[in-house]
PDB file of C-alpha atoms in Angstrom:
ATOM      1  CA  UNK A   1      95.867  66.570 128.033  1.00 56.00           C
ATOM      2  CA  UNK A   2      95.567  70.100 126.529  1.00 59.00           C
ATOM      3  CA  UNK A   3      96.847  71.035 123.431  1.00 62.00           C
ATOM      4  CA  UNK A   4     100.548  72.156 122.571  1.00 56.00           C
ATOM      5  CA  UNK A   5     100.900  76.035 121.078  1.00 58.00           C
ATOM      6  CA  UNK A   6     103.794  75.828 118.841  1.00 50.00           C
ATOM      7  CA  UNK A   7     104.703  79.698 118.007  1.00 51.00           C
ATOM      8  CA  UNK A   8     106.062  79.864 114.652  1.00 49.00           C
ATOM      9  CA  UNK A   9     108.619  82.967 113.758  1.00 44.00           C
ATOM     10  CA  UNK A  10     108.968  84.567 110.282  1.00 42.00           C
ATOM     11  CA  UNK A  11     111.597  83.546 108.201  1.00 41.00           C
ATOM     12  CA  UNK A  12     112.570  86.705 106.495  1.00 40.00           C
ATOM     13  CA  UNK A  13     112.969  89.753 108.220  1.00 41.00           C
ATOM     14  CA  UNK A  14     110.631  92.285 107.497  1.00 42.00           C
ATOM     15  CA  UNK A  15     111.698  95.686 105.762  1.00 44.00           C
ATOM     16  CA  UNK A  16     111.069  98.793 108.420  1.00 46.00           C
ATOM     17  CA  UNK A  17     107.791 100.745 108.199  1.00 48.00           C
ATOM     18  CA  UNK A  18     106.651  97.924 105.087  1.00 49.00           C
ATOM     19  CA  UNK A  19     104.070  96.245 107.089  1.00 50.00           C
ATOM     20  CA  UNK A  20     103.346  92.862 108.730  1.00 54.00           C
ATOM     21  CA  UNK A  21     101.910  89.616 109.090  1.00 56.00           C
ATOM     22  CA  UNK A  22     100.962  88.330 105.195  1.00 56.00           C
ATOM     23  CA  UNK A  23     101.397  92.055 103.998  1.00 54.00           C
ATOM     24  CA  UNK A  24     104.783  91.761 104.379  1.00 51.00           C
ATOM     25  CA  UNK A  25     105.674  89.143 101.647  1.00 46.00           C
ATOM     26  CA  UNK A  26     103.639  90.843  98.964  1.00 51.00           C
ATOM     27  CA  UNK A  27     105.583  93.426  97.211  1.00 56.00           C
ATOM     28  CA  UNK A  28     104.486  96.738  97.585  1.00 61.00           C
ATOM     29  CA  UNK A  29     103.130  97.373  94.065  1.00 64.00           C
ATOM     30  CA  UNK A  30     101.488  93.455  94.060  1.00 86.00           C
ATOM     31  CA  UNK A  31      97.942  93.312  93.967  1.00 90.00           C
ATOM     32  CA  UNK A  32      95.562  91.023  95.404  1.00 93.00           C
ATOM     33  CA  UNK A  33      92.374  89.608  93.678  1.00 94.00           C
ATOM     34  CA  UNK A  34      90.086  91.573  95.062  1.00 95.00           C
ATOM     35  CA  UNK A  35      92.004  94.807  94.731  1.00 94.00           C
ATOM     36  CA  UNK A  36      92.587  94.256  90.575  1.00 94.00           C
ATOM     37  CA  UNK A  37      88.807  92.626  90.398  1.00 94.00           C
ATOM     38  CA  UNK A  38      86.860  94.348  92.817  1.00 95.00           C
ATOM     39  CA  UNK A  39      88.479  97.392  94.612  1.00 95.00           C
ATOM     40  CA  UNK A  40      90.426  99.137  91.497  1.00 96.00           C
ATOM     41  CA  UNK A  41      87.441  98.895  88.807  1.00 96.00           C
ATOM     42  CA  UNK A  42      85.098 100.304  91.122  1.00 96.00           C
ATOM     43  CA  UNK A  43      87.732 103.776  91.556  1.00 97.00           C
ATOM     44  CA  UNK A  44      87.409 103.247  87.550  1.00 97.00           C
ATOM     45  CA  UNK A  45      83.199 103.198  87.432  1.00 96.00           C
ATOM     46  CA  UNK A  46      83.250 106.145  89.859  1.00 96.00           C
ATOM     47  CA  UNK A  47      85.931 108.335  88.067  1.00 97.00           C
ATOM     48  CA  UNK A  48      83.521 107.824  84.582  1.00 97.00           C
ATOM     49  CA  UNK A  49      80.598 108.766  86.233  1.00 96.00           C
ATOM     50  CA  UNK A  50      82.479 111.895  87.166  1.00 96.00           C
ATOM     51  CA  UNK A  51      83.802 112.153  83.278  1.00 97.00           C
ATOM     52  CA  UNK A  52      80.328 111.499  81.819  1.00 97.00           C
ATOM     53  CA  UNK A  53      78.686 113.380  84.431  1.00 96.00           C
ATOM     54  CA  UNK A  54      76.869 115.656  81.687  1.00 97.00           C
ATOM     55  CA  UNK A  55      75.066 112.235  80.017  1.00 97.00           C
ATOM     56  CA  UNK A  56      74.129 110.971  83.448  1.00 96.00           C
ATOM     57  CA  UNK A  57      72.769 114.473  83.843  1.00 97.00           C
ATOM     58  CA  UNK A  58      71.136 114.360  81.199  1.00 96.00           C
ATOM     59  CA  UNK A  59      69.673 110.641  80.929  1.00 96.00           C
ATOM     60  CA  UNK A  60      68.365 111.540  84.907  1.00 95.00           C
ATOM     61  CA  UNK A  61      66.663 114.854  83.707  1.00 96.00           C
ATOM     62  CA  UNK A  62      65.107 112.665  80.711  1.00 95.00           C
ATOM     63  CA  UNK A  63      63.916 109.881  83.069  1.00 95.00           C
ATOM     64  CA  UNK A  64      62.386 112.029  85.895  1.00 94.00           C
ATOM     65  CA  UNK A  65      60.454 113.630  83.022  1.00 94.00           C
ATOM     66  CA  UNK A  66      59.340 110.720  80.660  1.00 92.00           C
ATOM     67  CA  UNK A  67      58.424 108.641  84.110  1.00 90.00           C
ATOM     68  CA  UNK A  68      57.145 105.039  83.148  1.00 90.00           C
ATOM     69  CA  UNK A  69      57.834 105.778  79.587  1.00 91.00           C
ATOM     70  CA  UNK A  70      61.094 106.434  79.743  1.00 90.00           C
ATOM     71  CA  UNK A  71      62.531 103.155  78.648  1.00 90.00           C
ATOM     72  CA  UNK A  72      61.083 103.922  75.176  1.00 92.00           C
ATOM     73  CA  UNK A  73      61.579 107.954  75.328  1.00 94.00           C
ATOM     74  CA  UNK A  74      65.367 107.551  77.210  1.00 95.00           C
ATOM     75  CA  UNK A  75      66.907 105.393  74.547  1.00 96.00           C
ATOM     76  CA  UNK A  76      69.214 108.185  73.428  1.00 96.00           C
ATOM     77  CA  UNK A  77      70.591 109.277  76.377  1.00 96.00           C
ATOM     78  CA  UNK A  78      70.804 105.646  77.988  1.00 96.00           C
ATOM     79  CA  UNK A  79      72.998 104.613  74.342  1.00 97.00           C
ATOM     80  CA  UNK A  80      75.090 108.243  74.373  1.00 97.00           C
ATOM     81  CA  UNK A  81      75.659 107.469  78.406  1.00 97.00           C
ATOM     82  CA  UNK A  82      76.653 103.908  77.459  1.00 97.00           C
ATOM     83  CA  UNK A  83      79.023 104.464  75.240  1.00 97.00           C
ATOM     84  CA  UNK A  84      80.863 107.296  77.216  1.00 97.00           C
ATOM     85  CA  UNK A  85      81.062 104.882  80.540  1.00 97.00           C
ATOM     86  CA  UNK A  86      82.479 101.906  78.627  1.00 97.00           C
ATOM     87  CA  UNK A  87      84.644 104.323  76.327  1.00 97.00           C
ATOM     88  CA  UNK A  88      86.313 104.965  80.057  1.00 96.00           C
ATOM     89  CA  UNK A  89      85.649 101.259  81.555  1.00 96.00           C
ATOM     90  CA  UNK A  90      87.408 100.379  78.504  1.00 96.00           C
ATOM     91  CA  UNK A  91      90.363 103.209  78.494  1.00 96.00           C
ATOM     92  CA  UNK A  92      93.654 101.402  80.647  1.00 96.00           C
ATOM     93  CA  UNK A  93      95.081 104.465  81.228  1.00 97.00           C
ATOM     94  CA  UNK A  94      92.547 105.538  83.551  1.00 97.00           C
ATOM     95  CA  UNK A  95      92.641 102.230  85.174  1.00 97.00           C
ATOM     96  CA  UNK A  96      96.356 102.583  85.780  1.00 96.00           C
ATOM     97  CA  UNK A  97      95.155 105.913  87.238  1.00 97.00           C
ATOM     98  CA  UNK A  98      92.901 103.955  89.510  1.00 97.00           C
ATOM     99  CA  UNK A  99      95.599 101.690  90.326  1.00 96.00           C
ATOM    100  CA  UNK A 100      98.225 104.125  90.958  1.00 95.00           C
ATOM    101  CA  UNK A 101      95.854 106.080  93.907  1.00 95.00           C
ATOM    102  CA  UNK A 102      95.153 102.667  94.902  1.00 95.00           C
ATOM    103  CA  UNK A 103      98.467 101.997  96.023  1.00 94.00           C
ATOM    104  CA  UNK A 104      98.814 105.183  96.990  1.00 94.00           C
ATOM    105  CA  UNK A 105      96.133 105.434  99.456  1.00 93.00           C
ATOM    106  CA  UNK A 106      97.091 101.347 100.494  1.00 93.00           C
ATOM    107  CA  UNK A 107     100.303 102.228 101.707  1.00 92.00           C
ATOM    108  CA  UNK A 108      99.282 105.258 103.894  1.00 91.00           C
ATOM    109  CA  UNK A 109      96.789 103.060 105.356  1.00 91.00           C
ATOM    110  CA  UNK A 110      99.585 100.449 106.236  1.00 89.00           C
ATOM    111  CA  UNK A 111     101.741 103.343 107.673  1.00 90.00           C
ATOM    112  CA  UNK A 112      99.122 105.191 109.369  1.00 89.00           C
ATOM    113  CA  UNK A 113      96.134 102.250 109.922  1.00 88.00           C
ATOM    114  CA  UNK A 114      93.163 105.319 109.186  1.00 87.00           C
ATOM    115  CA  UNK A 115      91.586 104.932 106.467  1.00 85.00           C
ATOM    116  CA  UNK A 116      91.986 107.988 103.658  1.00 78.00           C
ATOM    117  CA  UNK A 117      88.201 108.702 103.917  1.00 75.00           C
ATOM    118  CA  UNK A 118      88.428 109.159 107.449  1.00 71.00           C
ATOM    119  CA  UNK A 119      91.991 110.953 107.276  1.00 62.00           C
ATOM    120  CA  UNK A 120      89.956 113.327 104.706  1.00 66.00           C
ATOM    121  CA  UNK A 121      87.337 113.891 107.123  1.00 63.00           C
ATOM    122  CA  UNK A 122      89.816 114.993 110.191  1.00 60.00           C
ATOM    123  CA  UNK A 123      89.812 119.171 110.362  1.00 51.00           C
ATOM    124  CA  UNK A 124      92.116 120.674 112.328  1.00 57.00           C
ATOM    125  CA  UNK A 125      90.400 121.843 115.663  1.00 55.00           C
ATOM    126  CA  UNK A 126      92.702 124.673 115.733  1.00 53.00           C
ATOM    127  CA  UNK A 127      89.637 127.423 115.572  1.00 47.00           C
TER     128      UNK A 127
END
């Protein structure tokens, strides 16, 4: 004897253009563990790069030229790099930055289901 399907219905009515399915109980600024863990602190790592761009300049430069010694000749730059990305990992107004774009690009990807990076990489064909 097969199997009954029992189709279960939603409870709650769902607020128009919010979402569906289990997006639709979270509130819209809620975050998820991977999104405060995993997704928001990497927006954080990238933005410092882009801050201390000069000492990751300038620690690459020093390890293309020291080669194999460079874990002995490097120690400068590698400390002054350091310090600027955890002076940033550290800072929580960039990471409320981070998390503000976040949710930002999150909720135009529930509205629109493309993804920002390919929404960024759309041109107009219009030529």
């Amino acid at each position: 004897m097969p199997a009954l399907k029992v189709k279960r219905s939603l409870p709650c009515e769902l607020e128009p253009g919010f979402g569906h399915g289990r997006h639709a109980f979270h509130e819209r600024n809620q975050l998820r563990h991977v999104e405060k863990d995993v997704l928001i602190p990497k927006m954080v790592r990238e933005k410092a790069r882009e801050l201390c761009s000069d000492k990751v300049e300038a620690f690459t430069k020093c390890c293309k030229e020291k080669g194999f010694l460079m874990v002995i000749k490097c120690r400068e730059e590698n400390a002054a790099l350091k310090e600027c990305l955890t002076y940033h990992y550290k800072d929580s107004a960039l990471y409320e930055e981070c998390k503000q774009e976040y949710l930002k690009e999150r909720e135009e990807f529930r509205q629109t289901g493309i993804p920002s990076k390919k929404r960024q990489q759309k041109v107009p064909s219009s030529m």
